[in-house]
PDB file of C-alpha atoms and ligand atoms in Angstrom:
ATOM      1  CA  UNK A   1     -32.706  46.976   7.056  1.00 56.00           C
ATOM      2  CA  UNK A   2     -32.090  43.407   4.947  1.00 84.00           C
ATOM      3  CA  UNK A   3     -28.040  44.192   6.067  1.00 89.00           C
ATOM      4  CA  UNK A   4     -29.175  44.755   9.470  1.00 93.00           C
ATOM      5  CA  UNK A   5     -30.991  41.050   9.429  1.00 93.00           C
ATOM      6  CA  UNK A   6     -28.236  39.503   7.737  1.00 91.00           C
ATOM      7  CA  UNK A   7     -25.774  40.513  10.298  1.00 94.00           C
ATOM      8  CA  UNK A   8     -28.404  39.108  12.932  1.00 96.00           C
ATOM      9  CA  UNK A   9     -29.007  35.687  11.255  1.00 95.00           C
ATOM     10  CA  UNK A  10     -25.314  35.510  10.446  1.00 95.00           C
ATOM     11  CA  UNK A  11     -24.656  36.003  14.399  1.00 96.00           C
ATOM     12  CA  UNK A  12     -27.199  33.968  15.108  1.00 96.00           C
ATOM     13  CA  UNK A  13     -25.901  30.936  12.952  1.00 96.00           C
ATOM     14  CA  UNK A  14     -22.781  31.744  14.666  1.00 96.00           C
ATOM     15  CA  UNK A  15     -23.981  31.331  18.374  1.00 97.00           C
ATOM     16  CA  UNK A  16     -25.396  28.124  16.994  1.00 96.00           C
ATOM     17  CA  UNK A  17     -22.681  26.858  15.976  1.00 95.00           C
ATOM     18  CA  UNK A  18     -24.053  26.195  12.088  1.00 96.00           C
ATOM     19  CA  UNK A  19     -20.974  27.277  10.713  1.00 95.00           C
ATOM     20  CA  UNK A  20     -21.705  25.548   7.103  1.00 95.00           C
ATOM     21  CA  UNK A  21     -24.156  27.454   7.373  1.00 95.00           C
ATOM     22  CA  UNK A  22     -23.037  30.460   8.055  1.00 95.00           C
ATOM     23  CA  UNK A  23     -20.183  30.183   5.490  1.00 95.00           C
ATOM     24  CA  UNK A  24     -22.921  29.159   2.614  1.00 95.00           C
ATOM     25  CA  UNK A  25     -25.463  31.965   3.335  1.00 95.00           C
ATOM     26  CA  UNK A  26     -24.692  34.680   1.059  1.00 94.00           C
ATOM     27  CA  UNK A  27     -24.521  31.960  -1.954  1.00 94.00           C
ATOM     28  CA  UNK A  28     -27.703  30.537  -0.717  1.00 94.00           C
ATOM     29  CA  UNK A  29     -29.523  34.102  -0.920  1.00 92.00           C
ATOM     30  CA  UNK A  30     -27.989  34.945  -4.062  1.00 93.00           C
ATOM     31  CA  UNK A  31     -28.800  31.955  -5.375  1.00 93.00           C
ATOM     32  CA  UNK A  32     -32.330  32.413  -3.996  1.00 93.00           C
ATOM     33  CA  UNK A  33     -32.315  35.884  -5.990  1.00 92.00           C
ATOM     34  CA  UNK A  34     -31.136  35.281  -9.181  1.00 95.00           C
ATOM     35  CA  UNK A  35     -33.329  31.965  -9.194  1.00 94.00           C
ATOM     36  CA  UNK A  36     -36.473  33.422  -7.315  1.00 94.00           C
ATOM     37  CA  UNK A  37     -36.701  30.371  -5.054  1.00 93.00           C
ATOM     38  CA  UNK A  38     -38.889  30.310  -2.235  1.00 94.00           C
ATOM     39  CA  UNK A  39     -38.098  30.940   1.724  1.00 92.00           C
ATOM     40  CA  UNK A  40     -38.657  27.098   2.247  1.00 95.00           C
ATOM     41  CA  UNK A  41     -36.473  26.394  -0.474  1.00 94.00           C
ATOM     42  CA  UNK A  42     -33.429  28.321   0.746  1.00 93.00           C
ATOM     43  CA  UNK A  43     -33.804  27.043   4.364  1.00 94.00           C
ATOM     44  CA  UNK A  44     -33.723  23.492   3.666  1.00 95.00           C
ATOM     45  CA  UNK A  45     -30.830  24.329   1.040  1.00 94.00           C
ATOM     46  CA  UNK A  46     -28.960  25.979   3.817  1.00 94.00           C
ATOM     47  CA  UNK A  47     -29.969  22.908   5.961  1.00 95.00           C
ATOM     48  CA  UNK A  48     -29.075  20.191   4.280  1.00 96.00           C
ATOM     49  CA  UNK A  49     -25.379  21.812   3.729  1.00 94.00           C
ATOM     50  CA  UNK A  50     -25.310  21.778   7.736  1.00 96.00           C
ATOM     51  CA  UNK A  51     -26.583  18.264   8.071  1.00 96.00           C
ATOM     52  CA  UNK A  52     -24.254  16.602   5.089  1.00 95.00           C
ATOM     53  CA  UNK A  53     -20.939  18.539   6.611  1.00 96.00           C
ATOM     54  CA  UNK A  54     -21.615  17.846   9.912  1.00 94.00           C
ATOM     55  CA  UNK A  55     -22.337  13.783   9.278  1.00 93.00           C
ATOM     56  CA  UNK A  56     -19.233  14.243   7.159  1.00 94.00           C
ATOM     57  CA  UNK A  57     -17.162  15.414   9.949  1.00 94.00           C
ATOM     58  CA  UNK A  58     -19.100  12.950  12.575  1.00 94.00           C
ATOM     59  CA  UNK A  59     -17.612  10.030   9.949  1.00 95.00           C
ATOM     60  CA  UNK A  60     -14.041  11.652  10.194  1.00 96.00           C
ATOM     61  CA  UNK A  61     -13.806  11.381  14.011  1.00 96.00           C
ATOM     62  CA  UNK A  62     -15.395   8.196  14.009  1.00 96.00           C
ATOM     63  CA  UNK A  63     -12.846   6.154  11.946  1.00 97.00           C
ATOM     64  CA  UNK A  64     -10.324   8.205  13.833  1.00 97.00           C
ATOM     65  CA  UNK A  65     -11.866   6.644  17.163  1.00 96.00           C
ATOM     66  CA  UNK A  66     -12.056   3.273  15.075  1.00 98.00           C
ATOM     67  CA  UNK A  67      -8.573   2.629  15.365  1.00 97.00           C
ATOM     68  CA  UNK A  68      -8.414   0.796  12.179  1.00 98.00           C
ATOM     69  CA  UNK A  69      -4.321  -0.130  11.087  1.00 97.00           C
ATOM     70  CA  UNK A  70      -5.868   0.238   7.704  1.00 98.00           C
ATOM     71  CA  UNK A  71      -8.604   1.968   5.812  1.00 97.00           C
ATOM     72  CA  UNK A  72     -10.250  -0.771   3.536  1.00 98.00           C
ATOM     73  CA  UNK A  73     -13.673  -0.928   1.880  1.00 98.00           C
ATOM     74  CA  UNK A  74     -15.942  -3.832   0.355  1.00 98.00           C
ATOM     75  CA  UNK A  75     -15.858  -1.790  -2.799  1.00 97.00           C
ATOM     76  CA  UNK A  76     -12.375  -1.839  -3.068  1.00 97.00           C
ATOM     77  CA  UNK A  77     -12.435  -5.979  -2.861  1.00 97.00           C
ATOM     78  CA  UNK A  78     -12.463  -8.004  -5.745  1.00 96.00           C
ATOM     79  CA  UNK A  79     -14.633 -10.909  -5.298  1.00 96.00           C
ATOM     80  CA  UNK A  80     -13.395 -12.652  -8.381  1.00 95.00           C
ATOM     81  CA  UNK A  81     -10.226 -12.890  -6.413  1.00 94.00           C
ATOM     82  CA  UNK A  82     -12.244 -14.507  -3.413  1.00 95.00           C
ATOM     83  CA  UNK A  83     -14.847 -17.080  -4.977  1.00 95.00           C
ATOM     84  CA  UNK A  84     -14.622 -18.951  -1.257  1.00 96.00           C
ATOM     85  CA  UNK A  85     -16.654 -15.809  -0.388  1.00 97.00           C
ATOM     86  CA  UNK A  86     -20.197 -15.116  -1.308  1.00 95.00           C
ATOM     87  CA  UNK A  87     -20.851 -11.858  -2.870  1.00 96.00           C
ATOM     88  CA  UNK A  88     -24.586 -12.135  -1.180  1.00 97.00           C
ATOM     89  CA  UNK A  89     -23.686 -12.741   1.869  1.00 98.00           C
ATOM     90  CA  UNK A  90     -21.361  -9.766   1.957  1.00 98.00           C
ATOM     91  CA  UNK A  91     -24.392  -7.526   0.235  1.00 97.00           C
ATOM     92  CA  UNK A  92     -26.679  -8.802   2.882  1.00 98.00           C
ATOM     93  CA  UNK A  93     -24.384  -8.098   5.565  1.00 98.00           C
ATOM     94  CA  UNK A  94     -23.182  -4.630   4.512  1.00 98.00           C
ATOM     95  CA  UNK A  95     -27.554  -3.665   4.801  1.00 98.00           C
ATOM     96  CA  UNK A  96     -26.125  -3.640   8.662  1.00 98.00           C
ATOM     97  CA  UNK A  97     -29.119  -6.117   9.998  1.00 98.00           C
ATOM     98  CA  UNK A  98     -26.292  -7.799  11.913  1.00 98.00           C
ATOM     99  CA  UNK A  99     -25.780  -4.692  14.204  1.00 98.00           C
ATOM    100  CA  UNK A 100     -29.068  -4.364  14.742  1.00 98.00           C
ATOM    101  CA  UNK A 101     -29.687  -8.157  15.522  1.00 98.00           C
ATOM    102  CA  UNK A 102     -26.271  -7.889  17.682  1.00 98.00           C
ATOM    103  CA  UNK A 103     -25.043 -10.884  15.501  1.00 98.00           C
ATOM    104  CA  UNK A 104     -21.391 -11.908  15.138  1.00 98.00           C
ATOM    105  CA  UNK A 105     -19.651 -12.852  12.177  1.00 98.00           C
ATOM    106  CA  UNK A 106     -16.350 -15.012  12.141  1.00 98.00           C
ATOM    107  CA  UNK A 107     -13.827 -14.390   9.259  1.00 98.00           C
ATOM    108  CA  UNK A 108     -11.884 -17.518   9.293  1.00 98.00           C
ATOM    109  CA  UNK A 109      -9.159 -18.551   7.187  1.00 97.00           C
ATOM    110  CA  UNK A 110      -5.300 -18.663   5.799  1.00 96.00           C
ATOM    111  CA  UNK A 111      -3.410 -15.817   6.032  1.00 95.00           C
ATOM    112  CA  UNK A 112      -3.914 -13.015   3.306  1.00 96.00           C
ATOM    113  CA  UNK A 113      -7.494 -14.212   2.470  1.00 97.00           C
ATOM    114  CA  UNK A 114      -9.027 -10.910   2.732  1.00 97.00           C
ATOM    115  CA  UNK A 115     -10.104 -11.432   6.319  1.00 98.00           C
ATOM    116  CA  UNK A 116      -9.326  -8.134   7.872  1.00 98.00           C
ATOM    117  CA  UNK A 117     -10.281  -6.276   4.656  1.00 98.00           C
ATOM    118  CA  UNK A 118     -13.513  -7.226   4.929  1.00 98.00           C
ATOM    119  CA  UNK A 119     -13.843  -7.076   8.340  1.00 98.00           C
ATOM    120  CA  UNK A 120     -12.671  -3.417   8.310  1.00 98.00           C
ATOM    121  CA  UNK A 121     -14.862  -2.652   5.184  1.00 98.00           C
ATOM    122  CA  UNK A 122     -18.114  -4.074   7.247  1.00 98.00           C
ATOM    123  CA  UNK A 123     -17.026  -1.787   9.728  1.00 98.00           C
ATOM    124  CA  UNK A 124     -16.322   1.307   7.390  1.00 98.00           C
ATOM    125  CA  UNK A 125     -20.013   1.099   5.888  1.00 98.00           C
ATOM    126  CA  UNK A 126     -21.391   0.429  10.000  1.00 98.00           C
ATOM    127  CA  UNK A 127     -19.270   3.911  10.362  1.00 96.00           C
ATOM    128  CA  UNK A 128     -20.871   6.012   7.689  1.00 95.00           C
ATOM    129  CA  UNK A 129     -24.671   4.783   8.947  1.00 95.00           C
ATOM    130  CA  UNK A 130     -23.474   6.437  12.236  1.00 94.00           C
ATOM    131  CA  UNK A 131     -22.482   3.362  14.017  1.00 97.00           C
ATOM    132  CA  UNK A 132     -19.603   3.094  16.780  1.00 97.00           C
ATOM    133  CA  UNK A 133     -17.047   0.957  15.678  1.00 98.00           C
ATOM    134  CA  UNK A 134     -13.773  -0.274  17.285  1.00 98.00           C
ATOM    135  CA  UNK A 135     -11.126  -2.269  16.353  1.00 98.00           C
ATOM    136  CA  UNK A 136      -8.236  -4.016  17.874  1.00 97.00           C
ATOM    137  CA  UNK A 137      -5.594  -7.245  17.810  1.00 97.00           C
ATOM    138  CA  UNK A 138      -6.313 -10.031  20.227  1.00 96.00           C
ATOM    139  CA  UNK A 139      -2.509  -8.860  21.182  1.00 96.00           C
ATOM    140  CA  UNK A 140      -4.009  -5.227  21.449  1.00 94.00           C
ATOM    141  CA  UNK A 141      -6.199  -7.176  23.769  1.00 92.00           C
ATOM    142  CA  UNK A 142      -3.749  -9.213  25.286  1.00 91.00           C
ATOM    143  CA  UNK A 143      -1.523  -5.900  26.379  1.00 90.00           C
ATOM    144  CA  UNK A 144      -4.622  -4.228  27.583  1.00 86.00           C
ATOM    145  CA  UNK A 145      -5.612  -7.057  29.963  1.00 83.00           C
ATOM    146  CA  UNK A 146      -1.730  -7.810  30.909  1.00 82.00           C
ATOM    147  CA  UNK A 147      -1.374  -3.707  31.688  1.00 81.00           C
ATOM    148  CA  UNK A 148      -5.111  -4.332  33.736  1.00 75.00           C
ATOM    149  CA  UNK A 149      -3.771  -6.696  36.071  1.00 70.00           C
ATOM    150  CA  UNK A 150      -1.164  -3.956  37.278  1.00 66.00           C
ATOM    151  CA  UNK A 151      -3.492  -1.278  36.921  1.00 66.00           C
ATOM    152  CA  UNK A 152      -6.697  -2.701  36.239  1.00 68.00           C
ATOM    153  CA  UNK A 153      -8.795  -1.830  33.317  1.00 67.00           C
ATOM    154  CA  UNK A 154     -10.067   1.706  33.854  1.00 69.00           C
ATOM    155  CA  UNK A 155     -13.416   1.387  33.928  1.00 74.00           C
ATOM    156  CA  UNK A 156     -14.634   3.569  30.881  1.00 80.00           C
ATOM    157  CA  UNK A 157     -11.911   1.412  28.961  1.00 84.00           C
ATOM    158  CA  UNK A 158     -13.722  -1.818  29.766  1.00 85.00           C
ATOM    159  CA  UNK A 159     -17.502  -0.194  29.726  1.00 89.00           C
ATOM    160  CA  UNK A 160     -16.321   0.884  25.887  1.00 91.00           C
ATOM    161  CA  UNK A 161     -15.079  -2.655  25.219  1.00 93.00           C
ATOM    162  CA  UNK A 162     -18.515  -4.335  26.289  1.00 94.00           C
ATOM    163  CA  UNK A 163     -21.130  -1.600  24.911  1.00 96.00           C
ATOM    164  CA  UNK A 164     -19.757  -0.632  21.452  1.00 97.00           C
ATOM    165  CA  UNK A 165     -21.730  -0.904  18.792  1.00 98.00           C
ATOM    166  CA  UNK A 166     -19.482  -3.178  16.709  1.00 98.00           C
ATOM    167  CA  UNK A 167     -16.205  -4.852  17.740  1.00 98.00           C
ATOM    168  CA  UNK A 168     -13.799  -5.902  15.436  1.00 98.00           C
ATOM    169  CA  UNK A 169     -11.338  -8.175  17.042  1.00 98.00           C
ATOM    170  CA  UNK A 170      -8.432  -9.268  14.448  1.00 98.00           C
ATOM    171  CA  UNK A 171      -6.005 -12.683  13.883  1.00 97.00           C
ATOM    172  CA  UNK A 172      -7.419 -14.591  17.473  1.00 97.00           C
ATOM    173  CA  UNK A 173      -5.194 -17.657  17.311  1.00 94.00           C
ATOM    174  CA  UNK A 174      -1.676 -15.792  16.558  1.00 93.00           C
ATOM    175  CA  UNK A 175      -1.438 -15.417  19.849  1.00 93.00           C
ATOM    176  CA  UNK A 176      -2.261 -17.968  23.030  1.00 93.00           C
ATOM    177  CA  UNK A 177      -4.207 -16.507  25.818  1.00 94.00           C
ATOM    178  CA  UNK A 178      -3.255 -17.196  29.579  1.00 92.00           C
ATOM    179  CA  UNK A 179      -6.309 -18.299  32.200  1.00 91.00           C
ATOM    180  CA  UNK A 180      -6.433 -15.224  33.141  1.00 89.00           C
ATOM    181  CA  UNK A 181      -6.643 -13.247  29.787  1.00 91.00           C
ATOM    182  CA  UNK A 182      -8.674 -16.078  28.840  1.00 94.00           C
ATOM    183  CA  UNK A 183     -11.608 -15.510  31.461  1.00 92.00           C
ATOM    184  CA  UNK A 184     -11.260 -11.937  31.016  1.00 91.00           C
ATOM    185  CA  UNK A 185     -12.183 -12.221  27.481  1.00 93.00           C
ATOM    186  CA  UNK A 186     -15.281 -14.620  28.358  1.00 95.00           C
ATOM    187  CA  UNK A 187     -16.746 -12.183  30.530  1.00 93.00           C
ATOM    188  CA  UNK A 188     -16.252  -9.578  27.664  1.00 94.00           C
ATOM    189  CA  UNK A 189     -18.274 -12.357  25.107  1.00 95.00           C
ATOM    190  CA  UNK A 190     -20.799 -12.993  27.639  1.00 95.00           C
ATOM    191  CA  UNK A 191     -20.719  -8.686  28.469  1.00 95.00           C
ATOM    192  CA  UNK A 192     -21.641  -8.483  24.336  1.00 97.00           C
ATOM    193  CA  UNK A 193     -23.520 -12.068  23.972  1.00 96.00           C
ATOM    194  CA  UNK A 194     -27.403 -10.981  22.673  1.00 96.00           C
ATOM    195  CA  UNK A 195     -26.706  -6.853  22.917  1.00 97.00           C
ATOM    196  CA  UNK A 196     -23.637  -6.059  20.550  1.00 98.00           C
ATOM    197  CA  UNK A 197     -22.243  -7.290  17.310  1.00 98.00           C
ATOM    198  CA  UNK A 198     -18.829  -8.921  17.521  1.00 98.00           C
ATOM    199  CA  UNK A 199     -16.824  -9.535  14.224  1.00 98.00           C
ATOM    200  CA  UNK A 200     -13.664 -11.772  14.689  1.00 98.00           C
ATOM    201  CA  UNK A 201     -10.907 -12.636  12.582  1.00 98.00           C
ATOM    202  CA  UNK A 202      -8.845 -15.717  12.297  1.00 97.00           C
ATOM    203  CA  UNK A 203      -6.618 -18.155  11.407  1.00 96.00           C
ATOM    204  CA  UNK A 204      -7.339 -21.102  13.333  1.00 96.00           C
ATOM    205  CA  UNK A 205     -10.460 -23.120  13.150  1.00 95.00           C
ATOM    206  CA  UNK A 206     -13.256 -23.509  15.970  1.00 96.00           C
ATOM    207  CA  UNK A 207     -11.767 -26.298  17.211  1.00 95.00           C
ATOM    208  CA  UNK A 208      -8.158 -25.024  18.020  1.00 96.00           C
ATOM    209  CA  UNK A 209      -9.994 -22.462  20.873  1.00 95.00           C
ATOM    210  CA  UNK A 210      -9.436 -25.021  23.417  1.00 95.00           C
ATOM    211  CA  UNK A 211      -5.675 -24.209  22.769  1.00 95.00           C
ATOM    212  CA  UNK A 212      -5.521 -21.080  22.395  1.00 96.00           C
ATOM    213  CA  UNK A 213      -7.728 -19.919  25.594  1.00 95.00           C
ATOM    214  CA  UNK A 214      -5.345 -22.547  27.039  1.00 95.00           C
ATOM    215  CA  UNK A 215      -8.498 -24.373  28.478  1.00 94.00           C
ATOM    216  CA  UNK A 216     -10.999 -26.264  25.940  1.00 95.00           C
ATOM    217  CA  UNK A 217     -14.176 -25.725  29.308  1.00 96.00           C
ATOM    218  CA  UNK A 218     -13.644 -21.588  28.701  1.00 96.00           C
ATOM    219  CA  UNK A 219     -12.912 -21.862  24.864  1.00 96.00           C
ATOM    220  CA  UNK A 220     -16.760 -24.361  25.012  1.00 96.00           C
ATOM    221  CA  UNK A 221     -17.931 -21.714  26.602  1.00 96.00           C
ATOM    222  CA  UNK A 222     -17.180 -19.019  24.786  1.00 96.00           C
ATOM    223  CA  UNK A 223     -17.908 -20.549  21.455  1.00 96.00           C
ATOM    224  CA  UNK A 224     -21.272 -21.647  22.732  1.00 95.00           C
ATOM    225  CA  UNK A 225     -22.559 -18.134  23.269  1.00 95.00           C
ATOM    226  CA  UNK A 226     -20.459 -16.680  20.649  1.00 96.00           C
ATOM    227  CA  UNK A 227     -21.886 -18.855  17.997  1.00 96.00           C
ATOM    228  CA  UNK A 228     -25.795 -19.041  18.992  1.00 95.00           C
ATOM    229  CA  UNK A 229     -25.931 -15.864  16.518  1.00 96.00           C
ATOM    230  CA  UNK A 230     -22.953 -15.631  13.875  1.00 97.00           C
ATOM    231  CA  UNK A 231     -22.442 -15.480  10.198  1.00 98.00           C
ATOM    232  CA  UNK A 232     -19.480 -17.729   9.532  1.00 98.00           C
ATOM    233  CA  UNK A 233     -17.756 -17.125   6.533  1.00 98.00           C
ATOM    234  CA  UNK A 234     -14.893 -19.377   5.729  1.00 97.00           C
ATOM    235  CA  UNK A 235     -12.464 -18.212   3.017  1.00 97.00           C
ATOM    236  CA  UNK A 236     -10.099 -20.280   1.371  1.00 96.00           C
ATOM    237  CA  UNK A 237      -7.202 -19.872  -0.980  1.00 93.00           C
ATOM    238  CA  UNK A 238      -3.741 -18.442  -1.799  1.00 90.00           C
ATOM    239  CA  UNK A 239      -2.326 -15.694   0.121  1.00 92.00           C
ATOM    240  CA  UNK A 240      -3.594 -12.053  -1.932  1.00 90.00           C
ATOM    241  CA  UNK A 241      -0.316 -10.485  -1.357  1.00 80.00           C
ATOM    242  CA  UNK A 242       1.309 -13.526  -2.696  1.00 78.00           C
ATOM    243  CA  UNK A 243      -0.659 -13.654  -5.823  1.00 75.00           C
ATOM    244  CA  UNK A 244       0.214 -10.193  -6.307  1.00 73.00           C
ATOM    245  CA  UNK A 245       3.492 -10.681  -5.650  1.00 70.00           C
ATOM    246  CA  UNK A 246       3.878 -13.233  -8.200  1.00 71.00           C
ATOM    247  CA  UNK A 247       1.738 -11.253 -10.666  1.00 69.00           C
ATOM    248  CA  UNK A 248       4.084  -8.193 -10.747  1.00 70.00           C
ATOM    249  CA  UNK A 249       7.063 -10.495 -10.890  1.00 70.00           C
ATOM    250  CA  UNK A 250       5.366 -11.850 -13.940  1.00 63.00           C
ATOM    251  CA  UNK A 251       4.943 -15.076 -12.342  1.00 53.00           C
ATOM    252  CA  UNK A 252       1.910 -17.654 -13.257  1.00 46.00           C
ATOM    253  CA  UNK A 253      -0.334 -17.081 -10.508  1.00 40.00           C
TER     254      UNK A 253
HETATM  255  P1  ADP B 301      -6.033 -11.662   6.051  1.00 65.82           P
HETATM  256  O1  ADP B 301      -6.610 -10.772   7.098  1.00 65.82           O
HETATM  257  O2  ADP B 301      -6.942 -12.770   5.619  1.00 65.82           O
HETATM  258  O3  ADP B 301      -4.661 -12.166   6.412  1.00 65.82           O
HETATM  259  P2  ADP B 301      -5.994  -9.228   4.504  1.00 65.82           P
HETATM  260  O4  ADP B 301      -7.418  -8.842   4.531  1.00 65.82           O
HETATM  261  O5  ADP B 301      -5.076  -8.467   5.406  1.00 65.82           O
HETATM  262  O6  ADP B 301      -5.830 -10.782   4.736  1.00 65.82           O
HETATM  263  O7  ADP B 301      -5.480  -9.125   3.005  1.00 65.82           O
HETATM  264  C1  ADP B 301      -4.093  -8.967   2.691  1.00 65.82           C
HETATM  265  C2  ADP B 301      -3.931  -7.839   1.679  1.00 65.82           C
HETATM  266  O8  ADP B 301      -4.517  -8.227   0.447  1.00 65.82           O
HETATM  267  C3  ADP B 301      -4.633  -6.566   2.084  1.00 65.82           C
HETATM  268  O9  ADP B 301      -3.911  -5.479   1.586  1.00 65.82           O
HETATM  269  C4  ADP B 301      -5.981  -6.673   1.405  1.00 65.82           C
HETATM  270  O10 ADP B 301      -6.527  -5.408   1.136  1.00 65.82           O
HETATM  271  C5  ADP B 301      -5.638  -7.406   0.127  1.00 65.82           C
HETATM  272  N1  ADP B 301      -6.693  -8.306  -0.345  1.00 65.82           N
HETATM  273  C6  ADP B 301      -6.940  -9.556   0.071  1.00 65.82           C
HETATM  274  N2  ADP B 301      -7.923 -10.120  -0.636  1.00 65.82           N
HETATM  275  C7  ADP B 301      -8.339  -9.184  -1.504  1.00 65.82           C
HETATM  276  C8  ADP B 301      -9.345  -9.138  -2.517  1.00 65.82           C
HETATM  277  N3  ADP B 301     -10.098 -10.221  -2.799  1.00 65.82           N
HETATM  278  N4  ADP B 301      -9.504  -7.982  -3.214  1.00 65.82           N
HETATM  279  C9  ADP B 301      -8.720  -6.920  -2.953  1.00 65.82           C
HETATM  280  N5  ADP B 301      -7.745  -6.899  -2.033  1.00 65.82           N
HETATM  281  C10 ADP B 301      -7.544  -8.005  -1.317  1.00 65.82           C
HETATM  282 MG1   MG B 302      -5.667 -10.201   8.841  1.00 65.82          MG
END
């Protein structure tokens, strides 16, 4: 009779697509026996081995769908390295409130700062709380909008661009943005402006957006919305890499 049930809950699990599980179920009944736990007790055992896999594989795909060049957490940043950068802030930031507030924050700063570290570690821990994330170049964006104007955007392409959750755009200012790219990426501001987070990273200051975007009324513009709700974090210093650099070369960094 108990085999007969087994089989059926096993099937059942099965059809249902809890395959955790259905893998764990024997060692949660065992376990059950030789431990004389209760009903409740096994259920919520054999639950909670369903939920944690499947949030683990919902992370997997996620960063996968992220498209970050690198994986990078703010655990794995050394903030003695960056004293330009404000431990609390970062703490404060990584609770997520910025999502929910649809806040921006602007990395700016010399190259090899930590910049795109932290960005990518915000958006890590934004990932694991079950937050869409995506992240591209403003020459990612540049190529998208250049291959829009012969094909035009598709339209779940741009609708993915304006609604996601968090944006990460990386190094704005290594590349100059034609009127058209320019007022493309406006509208996509405005599109985000009070309903989505935007982090960006770069190298230029405020003030140079009037040359990149190639027109200082759009670059106003942009800024003006952009800014109304942003954590601005300026970090200063010598280039990371270089200061490692010179550290294994036993250089005086
Ligand atoms: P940026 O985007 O400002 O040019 P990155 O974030 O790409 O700089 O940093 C360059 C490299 O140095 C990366 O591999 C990054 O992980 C590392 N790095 C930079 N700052 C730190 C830091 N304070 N702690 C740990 N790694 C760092
Ligand atoms: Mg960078």
């Amino acid at each position: 009779m108990s085999e007969l049930i087994q089989a059926r809950v096993t099937a059942a699990l099965e059809s249902l697509h809890l395959n955790t599980a259905k893998a764990n179920l024997m060692r949660h009944l065992r376990a059950a026996q030789e431990r004389d736990l209760s009903t409740l007790a096994v259920l919520d055992a054999l639950l909670t081995d369903e939920l944690t896999a499947r949030k683990e594989r919902s992370i997997v795909v996620n960063t996968k769908l992220a498209h970050f060049p690198v994986l990078k957490t703010i655990d794995s940043f050394h903030f003695d390295a960056q004293p330009t950068l404000d431990r609390r802030v970062i703490n404060e930031l990584q609770t997520l409130a910025f999502v929910e507030r649809a806040e921006g924050i602007a990395l700016l700063g010399p190259s090899g700062v930590g910049k795109t570290h932290i960005a990518i570690g915000l958006g890590m821990k934004a990932l694991q709380a079950g937050v869409r994330v995506y992240f591209l170049s403003a020459q990612d964006l540049l190529d998208q909008i250049h291959a829009a104007q012969i094909d035009g955007i598709p339209g779940h392409k741009q609708r993915h661009l304006n609604n996601v959750a968090l944006l990460i755009i990386d190094e704005i200012g290594y590349v100059e943005f034609d009127k058209k790219a320019a007022t493309w990426f406006f509208q996509l501001l405005c599109q985000r402006y009070e309903r989505r987070s935007t982090i960006i990273t770069s190298n230029k200051a405020f003030a140079d957006w009037g040359e990149i975007f190639g027109d200082p009324v759009i670059a106003g513009a942009m800024l003006d919305r952009y800014l109304h709700h942003c954590h601005v974090l300026n970090l200063k210093g010598e280039s990371y890499r270089m200061r490692s650099r010179k550290r294994s070369s036993g250089e005086k960094a």
